[in-house]
């Protein structure tokens, strides 16, 4: 038995387009999401060929870090711009920028130029990630949003997992430059579909009032360029410190402390600038509204815990279980099978028990799975972690999608881009923090177990050729890696507990959903 719907005052000005017109737009969104997702991982297996051609082994990690930084720090900016100017121009600009960056990457003449062009790609990727999710919410009423969000989740998961394999194939059988050139035809098709079929409703002057809509002349748009620059600079310093700390330099070294101190100072400046701005890039209501603040924190914790399976599980599968790269990838990929299925079915749950309770149910299941991982036997069988990842994907599908759909449904059209971007930004920052924190945890455990300085990646590489090591040494290294990954999963369980705490203490029992006549409040 479902409770009657009670809705917060407000309207969603956009009547949803007819299904026939939505299909090509959805196809364009899926292509755009695929481009943004696959380019985060496709370069990884082509690094030997790229370094062999361009050199720059000492800085190649910036091929990933530069892209991640650009995507993350631009999300809030694109979110605000999409609310101000509309989704279509921002998405079109993002696709064009991404394709220009891809073309420049393919023409790179040395590692420095390739890294710079990857940043250009990331600037376009930030627009793709945030705006695609926002348009998906615009296209569908509340009760249908899980379908499109599940499709986008499927595309994201499949692209992220397929990226390394695709990069290896292109680098091995063609040329690494095709990794970037292949984006052009896909992106051009997406761009044509967007320009041809995406029609946005009028956004100006839409007011609530007895279900009526009134259009007024649009006021002159003010762009908070100072706020955008402050957000970009603060995010760049913070993420650079997190990504490079403990890798390019020690955590307590001058570069790390300088970057973190600079990020703190710029963060304070950003708050002052945004408070005085007429149209701030990150408006204060993003954190003053309990629902959005709780979802931001919960999704940030999700980004934190996702580092355990995505970064450390492949190393565990190869170093401890002795699997090859393809089999190790399969252990991780089963999570991408259950996640979208669970997400697609989540609307059957949250329409009965609400967004908040559904998310709590999902994260509680994820917490149990993460706590179960350290209990696996050593060395164990591959199906054991694979089963846990299957269950983890199902649990997180119940957690993430209800929160994204729910928080998008609490704001009107003109605030949806900013809200979606804030959620994605927090998740991205959570991933960066998780990579830094859990990397330090893993290396600390290895150092304690091996009686000296340990490095997870270096040990994993040494275990790739176990025949060159004495059996006793091999067993010691495997057990050390096993212990390190166990502690990482315990840390991920702690992140899951933080997500639950945010939902239990900050999130209202009922999300204040705007009336669409299609769903109930949480």
Coordinates of C-alpha atoms in Angstrom, one line a residue:
X1 CA 0.0 0.0 0.0
X2 CA 1.5 3.3 -1.1
X3 CA 1.0 6.6 0.7
X4 CA -0.7 9.4 -1.2
X5 CA 1.6 11.9 -2.8
X6 CA 2.3 15.2 -1.3
X7 CA 4.4 17.6 -3.4
X8 CA 6.4 20.7 -2.8
X9 CA 5.3 23.9 -4.5
X10 CA 6.9 24.3 -7.9
X11 CA 6.7 23.2 -11.4
X12 CA 8.7 21.5 -14.1
X13 CA 8.2 23.7 -17.1
X14 CA 9.1 21.1 -19.7
X15 CA 6.4 18.9 -21.1
X16 CA 8.2 15.7 -22.0
X17 CA 8.6 15.1 -25.7
X18 CA 6.9 12.4 -27.6
X19 CA 8.7 9.0 -27.5
X20 CA 9.4 9.0 -31.2
X21 CA 11.4 12.3 -30.8
X22 CA 13.1 11.1 -27.6
X23 CA 14.7 8.0 -29.1
X24 CA 17.3 9.8 -31.3
X25 CA 18.1 12.1 -28.4
X26 CA 18.6 9.2 -26.0
X27 CA 20.8 7.6 -28.6
X28 CA 22.9 10.7 -28.7
X29 CA 23.1 10.8 -24.9
X30 CA 24.3 7.2 -24.8
X31 CA 26.9 7.9 -27.4
X32 CA 28.1 11.0 -25.5
X33 CA 28.2 9.1 -22.2
X34 CA 30.1 6.3 -23.8
X35 CA 32.7 8.7 -25.1
X36 CA 33.3 10.3 -21.8
X37 CA 33.5 7.0 -20.0
X38 CA 35.7 5.1 -22.3
X39 CA 38.3 7.9 -22.6
X40 CA 38.9 7.7 -18.9
X41 CA 40.3 4.2 -19.2
X42 CA 41.2 3.5 -22.9
X43 CA 44.7 4.9 -22.6
X44 CA 45.8 2.7 -19.8
X45 CA 46.8 -0.4 -21.9
X46 CA 48.4 1.7 -24.6
X47 CA 50.9 3.4 -22.4
X48 CA 53.9 1.3 -23.5
X49 CA 53.3 2.2 -27.2
X50 CA 52.7 5.8 -26.4
X51 CA 55.8 6.1 -24.3
X52 CA 57.8 4.2 -26.9
X53 CA 56.7 6.7 -29.5
X54 CA 56.7 10.0 -27.6
X55 CA 58.9 9.4 -24.5
X56 CA 58.0 11.0 -21.2
X57 CA 57.8 7.9 -19.0
X58 CA 58.2 10.0 -15.8
X59 CA 55.1 12.0 -16.5
X60 CA 52.8 9.6 -18.3
X61 CA 50.5 9.3 -15.3
X62 CA 49.2 12.8 -16.2
X63 CA 47.5 11.3 -19.2
X64 CA 44.9 10.0 -16.7
X65 CA 45.3 12.7 -14.0
X66 CA 45.0 15.6 -16.5
X67 CA 41.8 14.2 -17.9
X68 CA 40.3 13.5 -14.4
X69 CA 41.2 17.0 -13.2
X70 CA 39.6 18.7 -16.2
X71 CA 36.4 16.7 -15.9
X72 CA 36.0 17.1 -12.2
X73 CA 36.7 20.8 -11.8
X74 CA 34.5 21.9 -14.7
X75 CA 31.4 20.0 -13.6
X76 CA 30.0 22.8 -11.4
X77 CA 30.7 25.3 -14.0
X78 CA 28.9 23.4 -16.8
X79 CA 26.0 22.7 -14.4
X80 CA 25.4 26.4 -13.8
X81 CA 25.9 27.3 -17.5
X82 CA 23.3 24.7 -18.5
X83 CA 20.8 26.2 -16.1
X84 CA 21.5 29.7 -17.4
X85 CA 21.8 29.1 -21.2
X86 CA 20.1 25.8 -21.6
X87 CA 21.3 22.2 -21.9
X88 CA 21.7 22.1 -25.7
X89 CA 24.3 24.8 -26.2
X90 CA 26.4 23.5 -23.3
X91 CA 26.2 19.9 -24.6
X92 CA 27.0 20.9 -28.2
X93 CA 30.0 23.0 -27.0
X94 CA 31.2 20.0 -24.8
X95 CA 31.0 17.5 -27.7
X96 CA 32.8 19.9 -30.0
X97 CA 35.5 20.6 -27.4
X98 CA 35.9 16.8 -26.8
X99 CA 36.3 16.1 -30.5
X100 CA 38.8 18.9 -31.0
X101 CA 40.8 17.5 -28.0
X102 CA 40.6 14.0 -29.5
X103 CA 41.9 15.3 -32.9
X104 CA 44.7 17.2 -31.2
X105 CA 45.6 14.1 -29.1
X106 CA 46.0 12.1 -32.2
X107 CA 48.3 14.7 -33.7
X108 CA 50.4 15.0 -30.5
X109 CA 54.2 15.3 -31.1
X110 CA 55.5 14.7 -27.6
X111 CA 54.2 13.7 -24.1
X112 CA 53.8 17.3 -23.0
X113 CA 51.5 18.1 -25.9
X114 CA 49.5 14.9 -25.5
X115 CA 48.9 15.7 -21.8
X116 CA 47.8 19.2 -22.7
X117 CA 45.4 17.9 -25.3
X118 CA 44.1 15.3 -22.8
X119 CA 43.2 18.3 -20.6
X120 CA 41.3 19.8 -23.5
X121 CA 39.5 16.5 -23.9
X122 CA 38.6 16.5 -20.2
X123 CA 37.2 20.1 -20.5
X124 CA 34.7 18.6 -23.0
X125 CA 34.2 15.5 -21.0
X126 CA 33.0 17.5 -18.0
X127 CA 30.2 19.0 -20.1
X128 CA 29.3 15.5 -21.4
X129 CA 29.0 13.9 -18.0
X130 CA 27.0 16.5 -16.2
X131 CA 24.7 17.7 -19.1
X132 CA 23.9 14.2 -20.3
X133 CA 22.6 13.3 -16.9
X134 CA 20.6 16.5 -16.6
X135 CA 18.9 16.1 -20.1
X136 CA 18.0 12.5 -19.2
X137 CA 16.0 13.9 -16.2
X138 CA 14.4 16.6 -18.4
X139 CA 13.3 14.1 -21.0
X140 CA 11.4 11.7 -18.7
X141 CA 8.8 12.1 -16.0
X142 CA 9.7 10.8 -12.6
X143 CA 8.3 7.3 -13.0
X144 CA 10.2 6.7 -16.2
X145 CA 13.6 8.1 -15.2
X146 CA 15.0 4.8 -13.9
X147 CA 14.8 3.4 -17.5
X148 CA 17.0 6.1 -19.0
X149 CA 19.3 6.3 -16.0
X150 CA 19.8 2.6 -16.1
X151 CA 20.7 2.7 -19.8
X152 CA 23.2 5.4 -19.1
X153 CA 24.6 3.4 -16.2
X154 CA 24.9 0.4 -18.5
X155 CA 26.8 2.4 -21.1
X156 CA 29.1 3.9 -18.5
X157 CA 29.9 0.6 -16.9
X158 CA 30.4 -1.2 -20.3
X159 CA 32.5 1.6 -21.7
X160 CA 34.7 1.8 -18.5
X161 CA 35.3 -1.9 -18.5
X162 CA 35.8 -2.2 -22.3
X163 CA 38.2 0.8 -22.4
X164 CA 41.4 -1.0 -21.5
X165 CA 40.7 -3.9 -23.9
X166 CA 39.8 -1.5 -26.8
X167 CA 43.0 0.6 -26.1
X168 CA 45.2 -2.5 -26.1
X169 CA 43.7 -3.8 -29.4
X170 CA 44.0 -0.5 -31.2
X171 CA 47.6 0.1 -29.9
X172 CA 48.6 -3.5 -30.7
X173 CA 47.0 -4.0 -34.1
X174 CA 46.7 -0.4 -35.5
X175 CA 48.3 2.6 -33.9
X176 CA 47.8 4.3 -30.5
X177 CA 46.6 7.4 -32.3
X178 CA 43.4 5.6 -33.4
X179 CA 42.4 5.5 -29.7
X180 CA 41.6 9.2 -30.2
X181 CA 40.6 9.2 -33.8
X182 CA 37.9 6.6 -33.3
X183 CA 36.0 9.3 -31.2
X184 CA 35.5 11.4 -34.2
X185 CA 32.8 9.4 -36.1
X186 CA 31.0 8.5 -32.9
X187 CA 31.0 12.0 -31.6
X188 CA 29.9 13.5 -35.0
X189 CA 26.9 11.2 -35.0
X190 CA 26.0 12.2 -31.5
X191 CA 26.5 15.9 -32.4
X192 CA 24.2 15.6 -35.4
X193 CA 21.5 13.8 -33.4
X194 CA 21.6 16.5 -30.7
X195 CA 21.5 19.4 -33.2
X196 CA 18.7 17.7 -35.2
X197 CA 16.4 16.4 -32.5
X198 CA 17.0 18.0 -29.1
X199 CA 14.5 20.8 -28.7
X200 CA 14.5 22.6 -25.3
X201 CA 11.4 24.2 -23.8
X202 CA 11.4 27.9 -23.0
X203 CA 13.0 28.3 -19.6
X204 CA 12.6 32.0 -18.8
X205 CA 10.0 33.3 -16.5
X206 CA 8.4 30.1 -15.5
X207 CA 6.6 30.4 -12.2
X208 CA 4.5 28.2 -10.0
X209 CA 1.0 29.0 -9.2
X210 CA -2.0 26.7 -9.4
X211 CA -0.5 24.7 -12.1
X212 CA -0.3 27.7 -14.4
X213 CA 2.8 28.9 -16.3
X214 CA 3.6 32.5 -17.2
X215 CA 6.4 33.6 -19.4
X216 CA 8.1 36.9 -18.8
X217 CA 10.9 38.7 -20.6
X218 CA 14.3 37.2 -19.7
X219 CA 16.6 39.4 -17.7
X220 CA 20.1 40.0 -18.7
X221 CA 22.3 37.0 -17.9
X222 CA 25.1 37.5 -15.4
X223 CA 28.0 35.0 -15.6
X224 CA 30.0 34.5 -12.5
X225 CA 33.4 34.3 -14.2
X226 CA 35.3 35.1 -11.0
X227 CA 33.5 32.2 -9.2
X228 CA 34.1 29.9 -12.1
X229 CA 37.8 30.7 -12.0
X230 CA 38.0 30.2 -8.2
X231 CA 36.2 26.9 -8.4
X232 CA 38.5 25.7 -11.2
X233 CA 41.7 26.8 -9.4
X234 CA 40.6 25.3 -6.0
X235 CA 39.6 22.0 -7.6
X236 CA 42.8 21.8 -9.7
X237 CA 45.1 22.4 -6.7
X238 CA 43.2 19.9 -4.4
X239 CA 42.9 17.2 -7.0
X240 CA 46.5 17.6 -8.1
X241 CA 47.6 17.1 -4.4
X242 CA 45.4 14.0 -4.0
X243 CA 46.3 12.4 -7.3
X244 CA 50.1 13.1 -7.1
X245 CA 50.6 12.9 -3.4
X246 CA 52.5 9.7 -2.4
X247 CA 53.2 9.0 -6.1
X248 CA 55.2 11.9 -7.6
X249 CA 56.3 13.2 -4.2
X250 CA 55.9 12.2 -0.5
X251 CA 52.7 13.3 1.3
X252 CA 54.6 15.5 3.8
X253 CA 56.8 17.1 1.2
X254 CA 56.8 20.7 0.2
X255 CA 54.8 20.2 -3.0
X256 CA 52.0 18.3 -1.2
X257 CA 51.7 20.7 1.7
X258 CA 51.9 23.7 -0.6
X259 CA 49.2 22.4 -2.9
X260 CA 46.9 21.5 0.0
X261 CA 47.5 24.8 1.7
X262 CA 46.9 26.7 -1.5
X263 CA 43.6 24.7 -2.0
X264 CA 42.5 25.6 1.5
X265 CA 43.2 29.3 0.9
X266 CA 41.5 29.3 -2.5
X267 CA 38.6 27.4 -1.0
X268 CA 38.0 30.2 1.5
X269 CA 38.3 32.8 -1.3
X270 CA 35.8 30.9 -3.4
X271 CA 33.3 31.0 -0.5
X272 CA 33.6 34.7 -0.2
X273 CA 33.3 35.3 -4.0
X274 CA 30.3 33.0 -4.3
X275 CA 28.5 34.7 -1.4
X276 CA 28.8 38.1 -3.2
X277 CA 28.0 36.8 -6.7
X278 CA 24.5 37.6 -8.1
X279 CA 24.4 34.2 -9.9
X280 CA 27.1 32.0 -8.2
X281 CA 28.5 29.0 -9.9
X282 CA 28.0 27.0 -6.7
X283 CA 25.0 28.6 -5.0
X284 CA 24.6 28.3 -1.3
X285 CA 21.3 26.5 -1.5
X286 CA 23.2 23.4 -2.8
X287 CA 24.4 22.9 0.8
X288 CA 21.6 24.6 2.7
X289 CA 18.9 22.2 1.4
X290 CA 19.1 19.1 3.5
X291 CA 18.1 16.8 0.7
X292 CA 20.8 17.9 -1.7
X293 CA 23.5 18.2 1.0
X294 CA 22.8 14.6 2.1
X295 CA 22.8 13.2 -1.4
X296 CA 26.1 15.1 -2.1
X297 CA 27.8 13.6 0.9
X298 CA 26.3 10.1 0.2
X299 CA 27.5 10.2 -3.4
X300 CA 30.9 11.5 -2.3
X301 CA 31.2 8.4 0.0
X302 CA 30.1 6.2 -3.0
X303 CA 33.0 7.6 -5.0
X304 CA 35.3 6.9 -2.1
X305 CA 34.3 3.2 -1.7
X306 CA 34.3 2.5 -5.4
X307 CA 38.1 2.8 -5.4
X308 CA 38.3 -0.6 -3.7
X309 CA 36.8 -2.7 -6.5
X310 CA 37.8 -0.5 -9.5
X311 CA 41.5 0.1 -8.5
X312 CA 42.5 -2.7 -6.2
X313 CA 40.4 -5.7 -7.2
X314 CA 42.2 -6.2 -10.5
X315 CA 45.6 -6.2 -8.7
X316 CA 44.1 -8.7 -6.2
X317 CA 42.8 -10.9 -8.9
X318 CA 46.2 -11.1 -10.7
X319 CA 48.6 -11.0 -7.8
X320 CA 46.7 -13.2 -5.3
X321 CA 44.5 -15.4 -7.4
X322 CA 47.0 -15.7 -10.2
X323 CA 44.6 -14.7 -13.0
X324 CA 45.5 -13.1 -16.3
X325 CA 44.4 -9.6 -17.2
X326 CA 41.3 -10.7 -19.1
X327 CA 40.1 -13.1 -16.3
X328 CA 40.9 -10.4 -13.7
X329 CA 38.8 -7.9 -15.7
X330 CA 35.9 -10.4 -15.7
X331 CA 36.0 -10.6 -11.9
X332 CA 35.4 -6.9 -11.9
X333 CA 33.0 -6.7 -14.8
X334 CA 30.3 -8.9 -13.2
X335 CA 29.5 -5.8 -11.0
X336 CA 28.6 -4.0 -14.2
X337 CA 26.1 -6.7 -15.0
X338 CA 24.1 -6.5 -11.8
X339 CA 24.3 -2.7 -11.3
X340 CA 22.2 -1.5 -14.2
X341 CA 19.7 -4.4 -13.8
X342 CA 19.2 -3.4 -10.1
X343 CA 19.0 0.2 -11.0
X344 CA 16.4 -0.4 -13.7
X345 CA 14.2 -2.3 -11.1
X346 CA 14.8 0.2 -8.3
X347 CA 11.7 2.2 -9.2
X348 CA 9.6 -0.8 -8.1
X349 CA 11.2 -0.4 -4.7
X350 CA 11.3 3.4 -4.2
X351 CA 7.7 3.9 -5.4
X352 CA 6.7 1.7 -2.4
X353 CA 9.1 2.6 0.3
X354 CA 10.6 5.9 -0.9
X355 CA 13.9 7.2 -2.2
X356 CA 15.7 7.5 1.1
X357 CA 14.8 4.1 2.5
X358 CA 15.6 2.4 -0.8
X359 CA 19.1 4.0 -0.8
X360 CA 19.6 3.0 2.8
X361 CA 18.6 -0.6 1.9
X362 CA 21.1 -0.6 -1.0
X363 CA 24.0 0.8 1.0
X364 CA 23.4 -1.5 3.9
X365 CA 23.7 -4.5 1.5
X366 CA 26.9 -2.9 0.1
X367 CA 28.3 -2.6 3.6
X368 CA 27.8 -6.3 4.3
X369 CA 29.4 -7.2 1.0
X370 CA 32.5 -5.0 1.7
X371 CA 32.8 -6.5 5.2
X372 CA 32.6 -10.0 3.7
X373 CA 35.6 -9.5 1.4
X374 CA 38.3 -9.7 4.1
X375 CA 36.7 -13.0 5.1
X376 CA 37.5 -14.7 1.8
X377 CA 40.0 -17.6 2.1
X378 CA 43.6 -17.3 0.9
X379 CA 44.2 -17.6 -2.0
X380 CA 40.6 -18.6 -2.7
X381 CA 38.7 -19.3 -5.9
X382 CA 37.9 -16.6 -8.6
X383 CA 34.2 -17.2 -8.3
X384 CA 34.2 -16.0 -4.7
X385 CA 35.2 -12.3 -5.3
X386 CA 33.2 -12.4 -8.5
X387 CA 30.1 -13.4 -6.5
X388 CA 30.7 -10.6 -4.0
X389 CA 31.1 -8.1 -6.9
X390 CA 27.8 -9.3 -8.4
X391 CA 26.1 -8.6 -5.1
X392 CA 27.9 -5.3 -4.7
X393 CA 26.7 -4.1 -8.1
X394 CA 23.1 -5.1 -7.2
X395 CA 23.3 -3.2 -3.9
X396 CA 24.8 -0.1 -5.4
X397 CA 22.2 0.0 -8.1
X398 CA 19.6 0.3 -5.4
X399 CA 21.6 3.0 -3.8
X400 CA 22.8 5.4 -6.5
X401 CA 19.9 5.6 -8.9
X402 CA 17.2 6.4 -6.4
X403 CA 19.3 9.2 -5.0
X404 CA 20.1 10.7 -8.4
X405 CA 16.5 10.5 -9.6
X406 CA 15.2 11.7 -6.2
X407 CA 17.4 14.7 -5.9
X408 CA 16.8 15.7 -9.5
X409 CA 13.0 15.6 -8.8
X410 CA 13.3 18.0 -5.8
X411 CA 14.3 20.9 -8.0
X412 CA 12.7 22.8 -10.9
X413 CA 14.1 22.7 -14.4
X414 CA 16.2 25.9 -14.0
X415 CA 18.1 24.4 -11.0
X416 CA 18.5 20.8 -12.2
X417 CA 21.8 21.3 -14.0
X418 CA 23.5 22.8 -10.9
X419 CA 22.0 20.1 -8.7
X420 CA 23.1 17.2 -10.9
X421 CA 26.6 18.7 -11.4
X422 CA 27.0 19.1 -7.6
X423 CA 26.2 15.4 -7.1
X424 CA 28.6 14.3 -9.8
X425 CA 31.3 16.7 -8.6
X426 CA 31.1 15.2 -5.1
X427 CA 31.3 11.7 -6.5
X428 CA 34.4 12.6 -8.5
X429 CA 36.1 14.2 -5.6
X430 CA 35.3 11.2 -3.5
X431 CA 37.1 9.0 -6.0
X432 CA 40.2 11.2 -6.0
X433 CA 40.2 11.2 -2.2
X434 CA 39.7 7.4 -2.1
X435 CA 42.6 6.8 -4.5
X436 CA 44.9 8.8 -2.3
X437 CA 43.7 7.5 1.1
X438 CA 43.4 3.8 0.1
X439 CA 46.7 4.0 -1.8
X440 CA 48.4 5.2 1.4
X441 CA 46.6 2.4 3.4
X442 CA 47.7 -0.3 1.0
X443 CA 51.3 0.8 0.9
X444 CA 51.4 1.1 4.7
X445 CA 50.1 -2.4 5.1
X446 CA 52.7 -3.7 2.6
X447 CA 55.5 -1.9 4.4
X448 CA 54.4 -3.4 7.7
X449 CA 54.1 -6.9 6.3
X450 CA 57.3 -6.8 4.3
X451 CA 59.4 -4.9 6.9
X452 CA 60.2 -2.0 4.7
X453 CA 58.8 0.4 2.1
X454 CA 56.1 -1.3 0.0
X455 CA 54.4 -0.3 -3.2
X456 CA 51.3 -2.2 -4.4
X457 CA 51.9 -1.7 -8.1
X458 CA 55.6 -2.7 -7.9
X459 CA 54.7 -5.9 -6.1
X460 CA 52.0 -6.7 -8.6
X461 CA 54.5 -6.3 -11.4
X462 CA 56.9 -8.6 -9.7
X463 CA 54.2 -11.2 -9.2
X464 CA 53.5 -11.1 -13.0
X465 CA 56.6 -13.3 -13.3
X466 CA 56.5 -15.6 -10.3
X467 CA 58.9 -18.0 -11.8
X468 CA 61.7 -15.5 -11.2
X469 CA 61.0 -15.5 -7.5
X470 CA 61.6 -18.2 -4.8
X471 CA 58.4 -19.9 -3.8
X472 CA 58.6 -18.6 -0.2
X473 CA 59.1 -15.1 -1.4
X474 CA 56.1 -15.4 -3.8
X475 CA 53.9 -16.7 -1.0
X476 CA 54.9 -13.8 1.3
X477 CA 54.2 -11.2 -1.4
X478 CA 50.8 -12.7 -2.2
X479 CA 49.8 -12.7 1.4
X480 CA 51.0 -9.1 1.8
X481 CA 48.9 -8.0 -1.2
X482 CA 46.0 -10.0 0.1
X483 CA 46.2 -8.2 3.5
X484 CA 46.6 -4.8 1.9
X485 CA 43.5 -5.2 -0.3
X486 CA 41.6 -6.6 2.8
X487 CA 42.3 -3.4 4.7
X488 CA 41.3 -1.3 1.6
X489 CA 37.9 -3.1 1.6
X490 CA 37.5 -2.4 5.3
X491 CA 38.2 1.2 4.5
X492 CA 35.5 1.1 1.8
X493 CA 33.1 -0.4 4.4
X494 CA 33.9 2.7 6.5
X495 CA 32.9 4.9 3.5
X496 CA 29.7 2.9 3.2
X497 CA 29.0 3.6 6.8
X498 CA 29.5 7.3 6.2
X499 CA 27.0 7.2 3.4
X500 CA 24.5 5.6 5.7
X501 CA 25.2 8.2 8.4
X502 CA 24.6 11.0 5.9
X503 CA 21.2 9.6 4.8
X504 CA 20.1 8.7 8.4
X505 CA 21.0 12.1 10.0
X506 CA 20.7 14.6 7.2
X507 CA 18.3 13.4 4.6
X508 CA 14.6 14.1 5.3
X509 CA 12.3 11.1 5.6
X510 CA 10.5 12.4 2.5
X511 CA 12.2 14.1 -0.4
X512 CA 10.3 17.3 -1.3
X513 CA 9.5 16.1 -4.8
X514 CA 8.0 18.6 -7.2
X515 CA 4.6 17.7 -8.5
X516 CA 4.6 15.9 -11.8
X517 CA 1.6 13.7 -11.2
X518 CA 3.8 10.7 -11.7
X519 CA 5.4 9.7 -8.4
X520 CA 5.3 10.1 -4.7
X521 CA 7.6 11.8 -2.3
X522 CA 10.2 10.0 -0.3

